[in-house]
PDB file of C-alpha atoms in Angstrom:
ATOM      1  CA  MET A  18      -6.287   5.871  16.642  1.00 46.00           C
ATOM      2  CA  THR A  19      -6.392   5.705  12.099  1.00 51.00           C
ATOM      3  CA  THR A  20      -5.692   2.819  11.821  1.00 57.00           C
ATOM      4  CA  GLY A  21      -3.066   0.900   8.494  1.00 67.00           C
ATOM      5  CA  MET A  22      -6.418  -2.335   8.041  1.00 76.00           C
ATOM      6  CA  ASP A  23      -6.129  -3.480   5.308  1.00 87.00           C
ATOM      7  CA  LEU A  24      -8.415  -6.023   3.120  1.00 91.00           C
ATOM      8  CA  ARG A  25      -5.806  -8.696   4.184  1.00 92.00           C
ATOM      9  CA  HIS A  26      -7.506  -8.606   7.791  1.00 92.00           C
ATOM     10  CA  ALA A  27     -10.406  -7.553   7.099  1.00 94.00           C
ATOM     11  CA  ARG A  28     -10.634 -10.728   4.269  1.00 95.00           C
ATOM     12  CA  THR A  29      -9.383 -12.782   7.477  1.00 95.00           C
ATOM     13  CA  PHE A  30     -11.893 -11.704   9.701  1.00 96.00           C
ATOM     14  CA  VAL A  31     -14.713 -11.829   7.167  1.00 97.00           C
ATOM     15  CA  THR A  32     -13.622 -15.156   6.704  1.00 97.00           C
ATOM     16  CA  VAL A  33     -12.937 -16.311   9.879  1.00 96.00           C
ATOM     17  CA  ALA A  34     -16.240 -15.165  11.836  1.00 96.00           C
ATOM     18  CA  GLU A  35     -18.185 -16.830   8.407  1.00 96.00           C
ATOM     19  CA  LEU A  36     -16.352 -20.312   9.208  1.00 95.00           C
ATOM     20  CA  GLY A  37     -16.152 -20.974  12.468  1.00 93.00           C
ATOM     21  CA  THR A  38     -12.750 -21.919  13.509  1.00 92.00           C
ATOM     22  CA  VAL A  39     -10.065 -20.952  12.180  1.00 92.00           C
ATOM     23  CA  SER A  40      -8.631 -24.335  11.276  1.00 93.00           C
ATOM     24  CA  ARG A  41     -11.391 -24.553   7.862  1.00 95.00           C
ATOM     25  CA  ALA A  42     -10.723 -20.716   7.403  1.00 96.00           C
ATOM     26  CA  ALA A  43      -7.024 -21.787   7.656  1.00 95.00           C
ATOM     27  CA  VAL A  44      -7.214 -24.461   3.978  1.00 96.00           C
ATOM     28  CA  ARG A  45     -10.191 -21.919   2.529  1.00 96.00           C
ATOM     29  CA  LEU A  46      -7.453 -18.383   2.483  1.00 96.00           C
ATOM     30  CA  HIS A  47      -4.945 -20.976   1.757  1.00 96.00           C
ATOM     31  CA  ILE A  48      -2.483 -20.035   5.201  1.00 95.00           C
ATOM     32  CA  ALA A  49      -0.468 -21.522   7.863  1.00 96.00           C
ATOM     33  CA  GLN A  50      -3.238 -21.757  11.309  1.00 94.00           C
ATOM     34  CA  PRO A  51      -0.282 -19.768  13.455  1.00 95.00           C
ATOM     35  CA  ALA A  52      -0.507 -17.211  10.259  1.00 95.00           C
ATOM     36  CA  LEU A  53      -3.938 -17.223  10.585  1.00 95.00           C
ATOM     37  CA  SER A  54      -4.056 -16.241  14.042  1.00 93.00           C
ATOM     38  CA  ARG A  55      -1.108 -13.756  14.422  1.00 94.00           C
ATOM     39  CA  GLN A  56      -3.659 -12.414  11.614  1.00 94.00           C
ATOM     40  CA  ILE A  57      -6.971 -12.377  13.856  1.00 94.00           C
ATOM     41  CA  ARG A  58      -4.185 -11.296  16.617  1.00 93.00           C
ATOM     42  CA  ASP A  59      -2.623  -8.729  15.389  1.00 93.00           C
ATOM     43  CA  LEU A  60      -6.220  -7.368  14.549  1.00 93.00           C
ATOM     44  CA  GLU A  61      -7.248  -7.060  17.477  1.00 93.00           C
ATOM     45  CA  GLU A  62      -4.726  -5.273  18.302  1.00 93.00           C
ATOM     46  CA  GLU A  63      -5.273  -2.496  15.220  1.00 92.00           C
ATOM     47  CA  LEU A  64      -8.274  -2.139  16.041  1.00 93.00           C
ATOM     48  CA  ASP A  65      -7.778  -1.896  20.261  1.00 94.00           C
ATOM     49  CA  LEU A  66     -11.222  -4.990  20.143  1.00 94.00           C
ATOM     50  CA  LYS A  67     -11.562  -7.712  20.656  1.00 96.00           C
ATOM     51  CA  LEU A  68     -13.367  -9.472  17.901  1.00 96.00           C
ATOM     52  CA  PHE A  69     -13.622 -13.057  18.688  1.00 96.00           C
ATOM     53  CA  ASP A  70     -15.078 -15.398  22.140  1.00 94.00           C
ATOM     54  CA  ARG A  71     -13.671 -18.692  22.266  1.00 90.00           C
ATOM     55  CA  VAL A  72     -15.905 -21.166  22.750  1.00 90.00           C
ATOM     56  CA  GLY A  73     -14.605 -24.609  23.002  1.00 87.00           C
ATOM     57  CA  ARG A  74     -12.496 -25.151  19.426  1.00 83.00           C
ATOM     58  CA  ARG A  75     -15.133 -22.644  18.184  1.00 90.00           C
ATOM     59  CA  LEU A  76     -14.338 -18.067  17.433  1.00 92.00           C
ATOM     60  CA  VAL A  77     -17.307 -16.604  18.208  1.00 94.00           C
ATOM     61  CA  LEU A  78     -18.495 -13.361  17.245  1.00 96.00           C
ATOM     62  CA  THR A  79     -18.133 -10.559  20.237  1.00 96.00           C
ATOM     63  CA  GLY A  80     -21.136  -7.800  19.947  1.00 95.00           C
ATOM     64  CA  GLU A  81     -18.152  -6.037  18.405  1.00 96.00           C
ATOM     65  CA  GLY A  82     -17.227  -8.094  15.816  1.00 96.00           C
ATOM     66  CA  GLU A  83     -20.219  -9.060  14.928  1.00 95.00           C
ATOM     67  CA  GLN A  84     -20.443  -4.455  13.869  1.00 94.00           C
ATOM     68  CA  LEU A  85     -17.775  -4.576  12.801  1.00 95.00           C
ATOM     69  CA  LEU A  86     -18.551  -7.468  10.200  1.00 96.00           C
ATOM     70  CA  GLY A  87     -21.241  -6.034   7.496  1.00 94.00           C
ATOM     71  CA  ASP A  88     -18.294  -3.353   7.910  1.00 94.00           C
ATOM     72  CA  CYS A  89     -15.884  -5.729   6.543  1.00 95.00           C
ATOM     73  CA  ARG A  90     -17.732  -7.252   4.068  1.00 96.00           C
ATOM     74  CA  ALA A  91     -18.928  -4.173   2.271  1.00 95.00           C
ATOM     75  CA  LEU A  92     -15.158  -2.908   3.089  1.00 94.00           C
ATOM     76  CA  LEU A  93     -14.318  -6.269   0.876  1.00 95.00           C
ATOM     77  CA  ASN A  94     -17.279  -5.801  -2.130  1.00 94.00           C
ATOM     78  CA  CYS A  95     -16.323  -2.049  -2.487  1.00 94.00           C
ATOM     79  CA  ALA A  96     -12.589  -3.440  -3.303  1.00 92.00           C
ATOM     80  CA  SER A  97     -13.557  -6.534  -5.081  1.00 92.00           C
ATOM     81  CA  ALA A  98     -16.076  -4.138  -7.445  1.00 92.00           C
ATOM     82  CA  ILE A  99     -13.235  -1.522  -7.659  1.00 92.00           C
ATOM     83  CA  GLY A 100     -11.054  -4.892  -9.124  1.00 90.00           C
ATOM     84  CA  GLU A 101     -14.372  -5.146 -12.073  1.00 88.00           C
ATOM     85  CA  ARG A 102     -14.706  -1.945 -12.750  1.00 86.00           C
ATOM     86  CA  ALA A 103     -10.264  -1.857 -13.670  1.00 88.00           C
ATOM     87  CA  GLN A 104     -11.021  -5.207 -15.778  1.00 87.00           C
ATOM     88  CA  GLN A 105     -13.961  -3.138 -18.419  1.00 84.00           C
ATOM     89  CA  LEU A 106     -10.897  -0.137 -17.814  1.00 84.00           C
ATOM     90  CA  ARG A 107      -8.389  -2.447 -19.932  1.00 83.00           C
ATOM     91  CA  ARG A 108     -10.575  -4.218 -22.130  1.00 83.00           C
ATOM     92  CA  GLY A 109     -12.249  -0.954 -23.400  1.00 79.00           C
ATOM     93  CA  ASP A 110     -15.906  -2.145 -22.012  1.00 76.00           C
ATOM     94  CA  ALA A 111     -16.848   1.287 -19.840  1.00 74.00           C
ATOM     95  CA  GLY A 112     -14.666   4.195 -20.097  1.00 70.00           C
ATOM     96  CA  ILE A 113     -15.672   8.436 -20.731  1.00 73.00           C
ATOM     97  CA  LEU A 114     -15.995   9.855 -24.065  1.00 69.00           C
ATOM     98  CA  LYS A 115     -15.439  13.488 -23.865  1.00 73.00           C
ATOM     99  CA  VAL A 116     -16.143  14.663 -27.452  1.00 69.00           C
ATOM    100  CA  ALA A 117     -16.158  18.560 -27.975  1.00 76.00           C
ATOM    101  CA  ALA A 118     -18.257  20.033 -30.287  1.00 76.00           C
ATOM    102  CA  SER A 119     -20.706  23.290 -31.104  1.00 79.00           C
ATOM    103  CA  PRO A 120     -24.377  23.073 -29.869  1.00 79.00           C
ATOM    104  CA  GLN A 121     -25.251  22.598 -33.542  1.00 77.00           C
ATOM    105  CA  PHE A 122     -23.376  20.171 -34.144  1.00 76.00           C
ATOM    106  CA  ILE A 123     -23.737  18.213 -31.294  1.00 73.00           C
ATOM    107  CA  GLU A 124     -27.516  17.842 -31.877  1.00 76.00           C
ATOM    108  CA  GLY A 125     -27.944  17.389 -35.309  1.00 76.00           C
ATOM    109  CA  THR A 126     -25.742  15.037 -35.716  1.00 73.00           C
ATOM    110  CA  LEU A 127     -24.528  13.430 -32.322  1.00 70.00           C
ATOM    111  CA  SER A 128     -28.327  13.095 -30.822  1.00 69.00           C
ATOM    112  CA  GLY A 129     -29.328   9.609 -32.345  1.00 73.00           C
ATOM    113  CA  PHE A 130     -25.593   8.268 -30.944  1.00 72.00           C
ATOM    114  CA  LEU A 131     -25.571   9.572 -28.703  1.00 66.00           C
ATOM    115  CA  ASP A 132     -29.106   8.369 -28.268  1.00 69.00           C
ATOM    116  CA  ARG A 133     -28.656   5.065 -28.293  1.00 71.00           C
ATOM    117  CA  HIS A 134     -24.859   4.993 -26.296  1.00 65.00           C
ATOM    118  CA  THR A 135     -25.962   6.910 -23.683  1.00 60.00           C
TER     119      THR A 135
END
């Protein structure tokens, strides 16, 4: 089964896992509790896994949820890194410079420049 898990579901899952309650996660994510509960339920249905067990008012990760938590954190970190990279590219702080020249020109003229900027 292929999933279309989006970053919103991953962020919701990680936040609920870290805070332990839907109410606190809803406040942190600035969404209504019913919508957050629905997102968790949708994710569980999509993955065909139970991610949380209810213990009183708290949600505790199942074994499967515990295993997926690290993957979801990594996914969110990757998405954040891509966003930061895009900002660097927009500002011109990063990018690729391609230079075409003869080997003699590169060695004689550009070697000092390249040593300082690579």
